[in-house]
mmCIF file of C-alpha atoms in Angstrom:
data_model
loop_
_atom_site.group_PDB
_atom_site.id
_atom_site.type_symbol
_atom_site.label_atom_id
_atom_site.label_comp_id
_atom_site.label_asym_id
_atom_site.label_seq_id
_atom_site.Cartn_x
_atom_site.Cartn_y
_atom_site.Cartn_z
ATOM 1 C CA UNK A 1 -25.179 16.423 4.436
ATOM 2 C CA UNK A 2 -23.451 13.178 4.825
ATOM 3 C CA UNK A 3 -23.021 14.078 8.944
ATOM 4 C CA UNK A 4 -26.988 13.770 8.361
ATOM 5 C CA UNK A 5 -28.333 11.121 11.274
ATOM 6 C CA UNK A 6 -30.699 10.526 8.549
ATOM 7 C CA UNK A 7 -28.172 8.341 6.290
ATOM 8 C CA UNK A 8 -26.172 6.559 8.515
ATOM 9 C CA UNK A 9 -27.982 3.393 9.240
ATOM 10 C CA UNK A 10 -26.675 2.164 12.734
ATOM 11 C CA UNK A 11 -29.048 -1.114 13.306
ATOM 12 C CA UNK A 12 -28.015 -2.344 9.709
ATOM 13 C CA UNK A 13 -27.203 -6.659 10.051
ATOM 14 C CA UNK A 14 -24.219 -5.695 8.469
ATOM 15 C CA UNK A 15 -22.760 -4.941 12.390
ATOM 16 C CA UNK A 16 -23.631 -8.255 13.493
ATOM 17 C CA UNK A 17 -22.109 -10.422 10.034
ATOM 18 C CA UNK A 18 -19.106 -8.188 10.862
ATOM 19 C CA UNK A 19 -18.673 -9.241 14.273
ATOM 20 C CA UNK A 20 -19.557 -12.936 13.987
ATOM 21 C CA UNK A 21 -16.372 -12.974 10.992
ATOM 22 C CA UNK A 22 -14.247 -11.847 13.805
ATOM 23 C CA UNK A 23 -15.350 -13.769 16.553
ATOM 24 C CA UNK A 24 -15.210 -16.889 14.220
ATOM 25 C CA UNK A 25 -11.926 -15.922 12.947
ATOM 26 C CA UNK A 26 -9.939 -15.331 16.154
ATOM 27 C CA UNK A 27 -11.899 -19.036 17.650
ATOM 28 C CA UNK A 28 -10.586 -20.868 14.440
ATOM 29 C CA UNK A 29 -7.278 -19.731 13.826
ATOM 30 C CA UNK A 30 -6.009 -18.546 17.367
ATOM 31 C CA UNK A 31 -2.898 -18.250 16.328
ATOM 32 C CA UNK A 32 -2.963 -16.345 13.205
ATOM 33 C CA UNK A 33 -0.256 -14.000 11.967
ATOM 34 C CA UNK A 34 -1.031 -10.010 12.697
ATOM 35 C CA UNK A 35 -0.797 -9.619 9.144
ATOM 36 C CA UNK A 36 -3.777 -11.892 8.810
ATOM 37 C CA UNK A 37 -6.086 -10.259 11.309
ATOM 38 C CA UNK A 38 -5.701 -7.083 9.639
ATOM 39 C CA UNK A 39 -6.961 -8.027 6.480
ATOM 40 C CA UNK A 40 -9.851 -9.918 8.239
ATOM 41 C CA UNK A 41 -10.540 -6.371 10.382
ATOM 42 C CA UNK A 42 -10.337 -4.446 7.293
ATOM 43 C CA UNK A 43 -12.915 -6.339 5.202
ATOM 44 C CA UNK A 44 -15.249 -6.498 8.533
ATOM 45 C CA UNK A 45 -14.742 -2.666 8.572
ATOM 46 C CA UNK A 46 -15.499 -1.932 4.668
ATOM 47 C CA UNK A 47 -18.570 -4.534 5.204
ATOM 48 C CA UNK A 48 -19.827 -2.402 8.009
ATOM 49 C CA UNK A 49 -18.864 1.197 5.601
ATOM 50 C CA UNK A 50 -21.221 -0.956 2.971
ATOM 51 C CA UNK A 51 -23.970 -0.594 5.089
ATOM 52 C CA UNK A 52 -24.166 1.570 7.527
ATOM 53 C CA UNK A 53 -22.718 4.965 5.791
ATOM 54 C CA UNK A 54 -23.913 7.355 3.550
ATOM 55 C CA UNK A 55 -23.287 4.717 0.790
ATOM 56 C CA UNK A 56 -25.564 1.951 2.210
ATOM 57 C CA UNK A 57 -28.696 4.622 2.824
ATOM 58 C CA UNK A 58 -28.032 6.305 -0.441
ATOM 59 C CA UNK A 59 -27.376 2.851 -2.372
ATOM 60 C CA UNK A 60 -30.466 1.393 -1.087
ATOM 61 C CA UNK A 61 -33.267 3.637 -3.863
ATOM 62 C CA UNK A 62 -31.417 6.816 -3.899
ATOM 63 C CA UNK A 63 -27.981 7.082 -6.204
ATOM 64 C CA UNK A 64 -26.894 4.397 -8.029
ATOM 65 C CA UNK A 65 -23.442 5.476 -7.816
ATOM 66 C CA UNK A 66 -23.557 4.539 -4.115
ATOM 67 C CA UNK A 67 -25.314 1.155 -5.256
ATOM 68 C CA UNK A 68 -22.205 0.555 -7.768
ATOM 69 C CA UNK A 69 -19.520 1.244 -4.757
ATOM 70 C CA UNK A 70 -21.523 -0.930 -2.413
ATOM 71 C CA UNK A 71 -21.174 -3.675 -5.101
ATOM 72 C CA UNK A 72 -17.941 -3.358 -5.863
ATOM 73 C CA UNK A 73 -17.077 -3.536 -2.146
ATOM 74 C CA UNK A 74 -18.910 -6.758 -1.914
ATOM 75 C CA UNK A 75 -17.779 -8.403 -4.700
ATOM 76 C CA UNK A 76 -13.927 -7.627 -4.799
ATOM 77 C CA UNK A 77 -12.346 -5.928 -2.315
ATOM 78 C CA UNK A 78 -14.195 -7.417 0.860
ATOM 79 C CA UNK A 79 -14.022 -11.106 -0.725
ATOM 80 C CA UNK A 80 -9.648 -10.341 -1.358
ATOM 81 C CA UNK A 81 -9.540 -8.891 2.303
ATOM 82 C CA UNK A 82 -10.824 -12.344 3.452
ATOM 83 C CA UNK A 83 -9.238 -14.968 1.486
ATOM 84 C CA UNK A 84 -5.834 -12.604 2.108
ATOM 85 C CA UNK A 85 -6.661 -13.012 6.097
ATOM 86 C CA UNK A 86 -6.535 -16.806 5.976
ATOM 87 C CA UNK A 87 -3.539 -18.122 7.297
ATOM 88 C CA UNK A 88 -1.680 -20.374 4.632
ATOM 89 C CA UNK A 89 -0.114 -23.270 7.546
ATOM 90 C CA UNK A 90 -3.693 -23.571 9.064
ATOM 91 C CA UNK A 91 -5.233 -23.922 5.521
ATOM 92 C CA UNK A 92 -2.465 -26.521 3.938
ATOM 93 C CA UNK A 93 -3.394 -28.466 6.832
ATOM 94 C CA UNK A 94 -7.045 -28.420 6.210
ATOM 95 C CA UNK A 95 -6.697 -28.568 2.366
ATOM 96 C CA UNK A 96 -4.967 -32.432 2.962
ATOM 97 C CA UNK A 97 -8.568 -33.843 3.283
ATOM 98 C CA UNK A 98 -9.122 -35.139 0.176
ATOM 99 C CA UNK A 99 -12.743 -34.168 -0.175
ATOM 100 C CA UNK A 100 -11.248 -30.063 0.447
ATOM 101 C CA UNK A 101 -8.760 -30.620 -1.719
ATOM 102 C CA UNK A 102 -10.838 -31.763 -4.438
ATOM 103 C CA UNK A 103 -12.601 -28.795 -3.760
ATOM 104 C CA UNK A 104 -9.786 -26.141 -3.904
ATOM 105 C CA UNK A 105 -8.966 -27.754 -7.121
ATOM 106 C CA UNK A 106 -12.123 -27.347 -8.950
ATOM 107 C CA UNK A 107 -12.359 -23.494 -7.168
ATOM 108 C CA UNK A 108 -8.737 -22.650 -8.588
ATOM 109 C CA UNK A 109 -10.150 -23.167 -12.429
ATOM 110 C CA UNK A 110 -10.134 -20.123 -13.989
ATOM 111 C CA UNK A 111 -12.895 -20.253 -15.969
ATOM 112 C CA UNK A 112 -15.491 -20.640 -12.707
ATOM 113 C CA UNK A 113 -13.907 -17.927 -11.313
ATOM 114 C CA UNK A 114 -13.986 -15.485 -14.028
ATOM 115 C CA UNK A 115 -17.191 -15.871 -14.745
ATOM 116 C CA UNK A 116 -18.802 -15.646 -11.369
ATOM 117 C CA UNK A 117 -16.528 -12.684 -11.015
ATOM 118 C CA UNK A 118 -17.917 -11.074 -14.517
ATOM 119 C CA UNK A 119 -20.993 -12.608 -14.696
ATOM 120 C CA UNK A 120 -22.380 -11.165 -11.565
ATOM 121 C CA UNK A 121 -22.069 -7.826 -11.953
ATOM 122 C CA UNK A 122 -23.563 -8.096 -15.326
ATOM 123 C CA UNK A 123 -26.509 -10.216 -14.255
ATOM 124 C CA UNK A 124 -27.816 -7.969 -11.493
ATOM 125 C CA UNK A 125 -27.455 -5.141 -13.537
ATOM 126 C CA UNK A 126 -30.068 -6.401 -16.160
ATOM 127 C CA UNK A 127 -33.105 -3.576 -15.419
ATOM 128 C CA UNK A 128 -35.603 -5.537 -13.605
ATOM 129 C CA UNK A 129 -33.288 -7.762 -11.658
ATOM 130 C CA UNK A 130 -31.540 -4.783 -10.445
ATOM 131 C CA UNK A 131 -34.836 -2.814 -9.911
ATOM 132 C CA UNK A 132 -36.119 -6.181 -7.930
ATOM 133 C CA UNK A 133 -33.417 -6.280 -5.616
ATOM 134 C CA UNK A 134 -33.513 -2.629 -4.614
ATOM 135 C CA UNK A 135 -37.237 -2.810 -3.977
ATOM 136 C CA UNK A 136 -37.231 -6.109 -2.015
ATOM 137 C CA UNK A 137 -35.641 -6.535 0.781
ATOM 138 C CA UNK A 138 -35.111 -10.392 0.434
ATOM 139 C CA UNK A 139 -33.886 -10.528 -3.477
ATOM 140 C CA UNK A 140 -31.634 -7.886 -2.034
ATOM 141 C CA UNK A 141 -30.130 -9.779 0.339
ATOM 142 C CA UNK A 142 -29.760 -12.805 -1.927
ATOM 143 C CA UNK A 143 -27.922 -10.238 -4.604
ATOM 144 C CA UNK A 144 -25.285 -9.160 -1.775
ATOM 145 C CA UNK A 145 -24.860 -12.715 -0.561
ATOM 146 C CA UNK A 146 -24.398 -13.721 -4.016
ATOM 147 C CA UNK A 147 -21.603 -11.277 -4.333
ATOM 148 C CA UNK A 148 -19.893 -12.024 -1.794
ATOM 149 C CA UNK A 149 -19.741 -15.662 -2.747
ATOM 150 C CA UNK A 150 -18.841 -14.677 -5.878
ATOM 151 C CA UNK A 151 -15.999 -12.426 -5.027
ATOM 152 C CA UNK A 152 -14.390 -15.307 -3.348
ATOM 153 C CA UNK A 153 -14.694 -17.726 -6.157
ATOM 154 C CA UNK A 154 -13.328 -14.928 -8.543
ATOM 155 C CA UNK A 155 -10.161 -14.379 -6.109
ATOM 156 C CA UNK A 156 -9.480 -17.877 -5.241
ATOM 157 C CA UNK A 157 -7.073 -18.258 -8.437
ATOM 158 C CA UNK A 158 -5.240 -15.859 -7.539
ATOM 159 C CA UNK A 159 -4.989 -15.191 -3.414
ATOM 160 C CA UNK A 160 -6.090 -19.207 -2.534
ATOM 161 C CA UNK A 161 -4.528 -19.873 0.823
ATOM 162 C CA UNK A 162 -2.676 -22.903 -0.240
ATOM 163 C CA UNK A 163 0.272 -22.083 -3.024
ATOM 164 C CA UNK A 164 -1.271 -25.282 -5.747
ATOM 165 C CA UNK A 165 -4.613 -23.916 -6.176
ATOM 166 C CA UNK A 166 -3.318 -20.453 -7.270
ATOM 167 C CA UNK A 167 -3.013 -19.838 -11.336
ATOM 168 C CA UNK A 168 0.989 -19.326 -12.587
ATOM 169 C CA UNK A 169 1.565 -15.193 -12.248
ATOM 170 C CA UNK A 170 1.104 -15.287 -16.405
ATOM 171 C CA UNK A 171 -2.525 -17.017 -16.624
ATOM 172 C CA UNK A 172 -3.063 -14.854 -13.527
ATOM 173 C CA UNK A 173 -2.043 -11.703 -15.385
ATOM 174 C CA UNK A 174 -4.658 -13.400 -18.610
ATOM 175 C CA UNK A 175 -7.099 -13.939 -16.200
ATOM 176 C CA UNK A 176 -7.215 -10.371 -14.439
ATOM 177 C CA UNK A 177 -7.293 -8.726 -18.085
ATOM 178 C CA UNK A 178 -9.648 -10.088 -19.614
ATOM 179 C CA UNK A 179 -11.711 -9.662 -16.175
ATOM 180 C CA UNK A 180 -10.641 -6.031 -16.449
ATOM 181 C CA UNK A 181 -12.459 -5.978 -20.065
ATOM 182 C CA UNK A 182 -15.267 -7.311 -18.950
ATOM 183 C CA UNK A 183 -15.970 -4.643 -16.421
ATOM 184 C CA UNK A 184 -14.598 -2.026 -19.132
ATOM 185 C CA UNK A 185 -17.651 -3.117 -20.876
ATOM 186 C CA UNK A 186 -19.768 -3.133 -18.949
ATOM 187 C CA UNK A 187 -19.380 0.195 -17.589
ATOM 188 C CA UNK A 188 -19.077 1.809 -21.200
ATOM 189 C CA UNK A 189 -22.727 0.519 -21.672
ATOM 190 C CA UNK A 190 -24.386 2.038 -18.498
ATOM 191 C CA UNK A 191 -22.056 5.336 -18.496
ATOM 192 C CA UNK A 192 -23.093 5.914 -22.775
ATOM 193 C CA UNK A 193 -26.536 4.056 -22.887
ATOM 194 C CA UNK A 194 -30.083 6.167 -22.780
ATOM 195 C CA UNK A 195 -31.452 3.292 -21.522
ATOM 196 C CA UNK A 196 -32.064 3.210 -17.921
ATOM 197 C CA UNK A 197 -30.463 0.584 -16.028
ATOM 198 C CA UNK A 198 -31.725 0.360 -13.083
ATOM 199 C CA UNK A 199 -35.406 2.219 -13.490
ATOM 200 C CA UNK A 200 -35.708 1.930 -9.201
ATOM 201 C CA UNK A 201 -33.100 4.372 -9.211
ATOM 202 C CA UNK A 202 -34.609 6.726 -12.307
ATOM 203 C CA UNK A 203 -37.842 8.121 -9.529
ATOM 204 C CA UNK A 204 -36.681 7.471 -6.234
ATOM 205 C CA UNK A 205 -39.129 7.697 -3.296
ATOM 206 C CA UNK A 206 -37.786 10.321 -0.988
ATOM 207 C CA UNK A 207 -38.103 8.427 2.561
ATOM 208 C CA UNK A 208 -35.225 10.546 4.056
ATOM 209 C CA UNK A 209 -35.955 14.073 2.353
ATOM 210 C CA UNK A 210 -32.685 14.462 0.366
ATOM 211 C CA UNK A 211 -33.594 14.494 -2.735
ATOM 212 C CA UNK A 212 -33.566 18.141 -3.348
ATOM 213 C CA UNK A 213 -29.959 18.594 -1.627
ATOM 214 C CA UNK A 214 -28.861 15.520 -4.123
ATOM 215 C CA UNK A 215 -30.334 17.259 -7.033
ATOM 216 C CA UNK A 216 -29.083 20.545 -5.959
ATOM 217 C CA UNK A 217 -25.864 19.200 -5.692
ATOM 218 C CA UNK A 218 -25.920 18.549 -9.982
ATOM 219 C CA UNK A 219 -26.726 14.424 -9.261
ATOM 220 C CA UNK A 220 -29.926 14.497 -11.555
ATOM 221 C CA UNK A 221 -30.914 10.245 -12.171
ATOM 222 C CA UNK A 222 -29.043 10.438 -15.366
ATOM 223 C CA UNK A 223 -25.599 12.195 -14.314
ATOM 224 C CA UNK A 224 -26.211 9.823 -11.446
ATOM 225 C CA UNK A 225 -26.032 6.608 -13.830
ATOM 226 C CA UNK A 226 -23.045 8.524 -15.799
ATOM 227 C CA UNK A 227 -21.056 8.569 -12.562
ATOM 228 C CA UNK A 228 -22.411 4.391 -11.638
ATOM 229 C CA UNK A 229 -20.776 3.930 -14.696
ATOM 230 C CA UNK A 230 -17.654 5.566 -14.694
ATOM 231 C CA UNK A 231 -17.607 3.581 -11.237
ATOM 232 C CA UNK A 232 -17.785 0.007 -12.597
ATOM 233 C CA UNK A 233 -15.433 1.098 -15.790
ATOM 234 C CA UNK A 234 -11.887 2.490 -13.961
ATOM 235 C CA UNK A 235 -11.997 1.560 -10.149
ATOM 236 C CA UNK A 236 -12.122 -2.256 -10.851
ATOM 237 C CA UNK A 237 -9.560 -1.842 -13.387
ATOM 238 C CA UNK A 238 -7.217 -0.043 -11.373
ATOM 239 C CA UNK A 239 -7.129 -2.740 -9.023
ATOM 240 C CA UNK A 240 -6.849 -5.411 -11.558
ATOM 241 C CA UNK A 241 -3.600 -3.355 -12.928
ATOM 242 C CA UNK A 242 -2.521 -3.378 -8.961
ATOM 243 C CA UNK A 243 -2.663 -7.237 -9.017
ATOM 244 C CA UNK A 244 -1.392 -7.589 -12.214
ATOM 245 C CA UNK A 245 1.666 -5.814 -11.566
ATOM 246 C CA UNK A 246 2.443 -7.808 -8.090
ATOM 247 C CA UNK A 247 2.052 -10.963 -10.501
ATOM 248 C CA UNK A 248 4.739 -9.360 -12.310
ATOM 249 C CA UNK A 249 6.844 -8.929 -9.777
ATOM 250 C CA UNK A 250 6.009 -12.726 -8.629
ATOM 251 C CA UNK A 251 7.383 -13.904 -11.811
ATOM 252 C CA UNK A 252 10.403 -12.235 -12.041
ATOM 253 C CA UNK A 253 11.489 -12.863 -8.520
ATOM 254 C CA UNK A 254 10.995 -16.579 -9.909
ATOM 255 C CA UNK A 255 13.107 -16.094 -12.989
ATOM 256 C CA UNK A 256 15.786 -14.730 -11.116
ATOM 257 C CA UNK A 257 16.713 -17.351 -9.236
ATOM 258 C CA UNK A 258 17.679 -20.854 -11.187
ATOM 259 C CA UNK A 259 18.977 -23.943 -10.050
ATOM 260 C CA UNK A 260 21.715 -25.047 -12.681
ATOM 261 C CA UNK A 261 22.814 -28.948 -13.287
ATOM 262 C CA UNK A 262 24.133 -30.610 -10.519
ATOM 263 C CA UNK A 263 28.151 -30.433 -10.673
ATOM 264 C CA UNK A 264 30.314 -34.013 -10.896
ATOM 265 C CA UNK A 265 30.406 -33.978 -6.818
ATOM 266 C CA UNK A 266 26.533 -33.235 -6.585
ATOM 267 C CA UNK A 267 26.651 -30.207 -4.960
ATOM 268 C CA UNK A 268 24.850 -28.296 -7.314
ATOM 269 C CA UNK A 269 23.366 -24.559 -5.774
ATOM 270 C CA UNK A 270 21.042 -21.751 -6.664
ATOM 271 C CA UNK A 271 22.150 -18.888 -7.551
ATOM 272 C CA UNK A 272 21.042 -15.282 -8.869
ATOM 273 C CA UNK A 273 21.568 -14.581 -12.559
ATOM 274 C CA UNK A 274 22.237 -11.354 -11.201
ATOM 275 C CA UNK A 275 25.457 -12.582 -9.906
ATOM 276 C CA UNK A 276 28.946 -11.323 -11.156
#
């Protein structure tokens, strides 16, 4: 079924935002480390996957499993795939102005962040906003937008181009935790709760005529929500752990290396406390 021509939506925008972050991208920073363009192709790629797979069609009235991958896409792992693409000498540069740095400053706050991060996902998921912006095309658009702007301010803390906006690796590990239990929360509620979250998704009109193949295959409305659930609970905690742990290693690779008192002839050297 998901080979279907029915539910892969090939004129979706989501081609065109894809290619204008590219074109932008290699007219701006022309000389930008491989490494760089990579991430930038990857979250163009997993914007276009959004959208124009099986998990766009089906997110857009059908399953709201595919709705809750769609989010998460948008609002952290297409958001970390851009700010990781930026390339740090281009962006110190920039970050000198005084009005960007100002800027950068307030951004690297955690508690803006966090709670455009958290607060998102828990805002659109409040029944009738989440109903409204399946049903309308243009509070849709604002919800995805509004993800993706969030997912950058969430991220900046922690992947901000420029080494003084990002949070020390232990207030980043706080940070990502307490992020993680937030979206624990949240997807306890809508994986345990009889109440339906999203009620656009509970009687679904069947435009495409795959209703009875979904149901067929066991993914009745409320296993459905079960699943959306179970998709905002351990996915974004997984990658929260993933972060957490390079922080980790971050702060040990600091603590390794420290620079003792200068000796009598001021020569003083690092060295590794690993040393014999």
């Amino acid at each position: 079924m998901i080979w279907d021509h029915a539910l892969w939506h090939w004129t979706s925008l989501a081609w065109l935002v894809a290619l204008v972050w590219v074109a932008l991208y290699l007219i701006v920073f022309r000389r930008a480390a491989v490494h760089g363009l990579r991430s930038l192709v990857l979250g163009a790629s997993l914007m276009v996957l959004a959208f124009v797979s099986p998990i766009g069609v089906l997110a857009d009235g059908y399953l709201f499993s595919a709705h809750m991958v769609q989010h998460l896409l948008l609002l952290l792992v297409i958001p970390m795939c851009l700010l990781l693409s930026l390339p740090k000498e281009k962006m110190a540069q920039w970050f000198e102005n005084a009005r960007l740095d100002r800027a950068g400053r307030m951004l690297s706050h955690p508690v803006p962040g966090w709670v455009c991060g958290v607060g998102a996902m828990w805002l659109w998921h409040v029944p009738v906003l989440c109903s409204a912006a399946t049903q309308n095309a243009g509070i849709g658009c604002l919800r995805d937008t509004s993800f993706l702007l969030a997912g950058l301010a969430f991220w900046w803390p922690i992947f901000a181009p420029v080494q003084r906006y990002r949070l020390p690796p232990l207030s980043g590990i706080s940070y990502l935790f307490s992020a993680c239990i937030g979206c624990t929360l949240l997807g306890i509620y809508i994986t345990f709760t009889t109440i339906t979250v999203c009620p656009a998704f509970a009687n679904p009109v069947d435009r495409l005529h795959v209703l009875t193949s979904l149901y067929d295959a066991g993914l009745t409305p409320a296993i459905d929500q079960q699943l959306g659930g179970l998709l905002m609970w351990v996915p974004p905690c997984s990658l929260y752990v993933g972060v957490i742990i390079s922080l980790l290693c971050r702060w040990y690779s600091n603590t390794e290396t420290v620079t003792p008192p200068e000796s009598p002839g001021g020569y003083g050297r690092p060295f590794s406390t690993s040393a014999k």
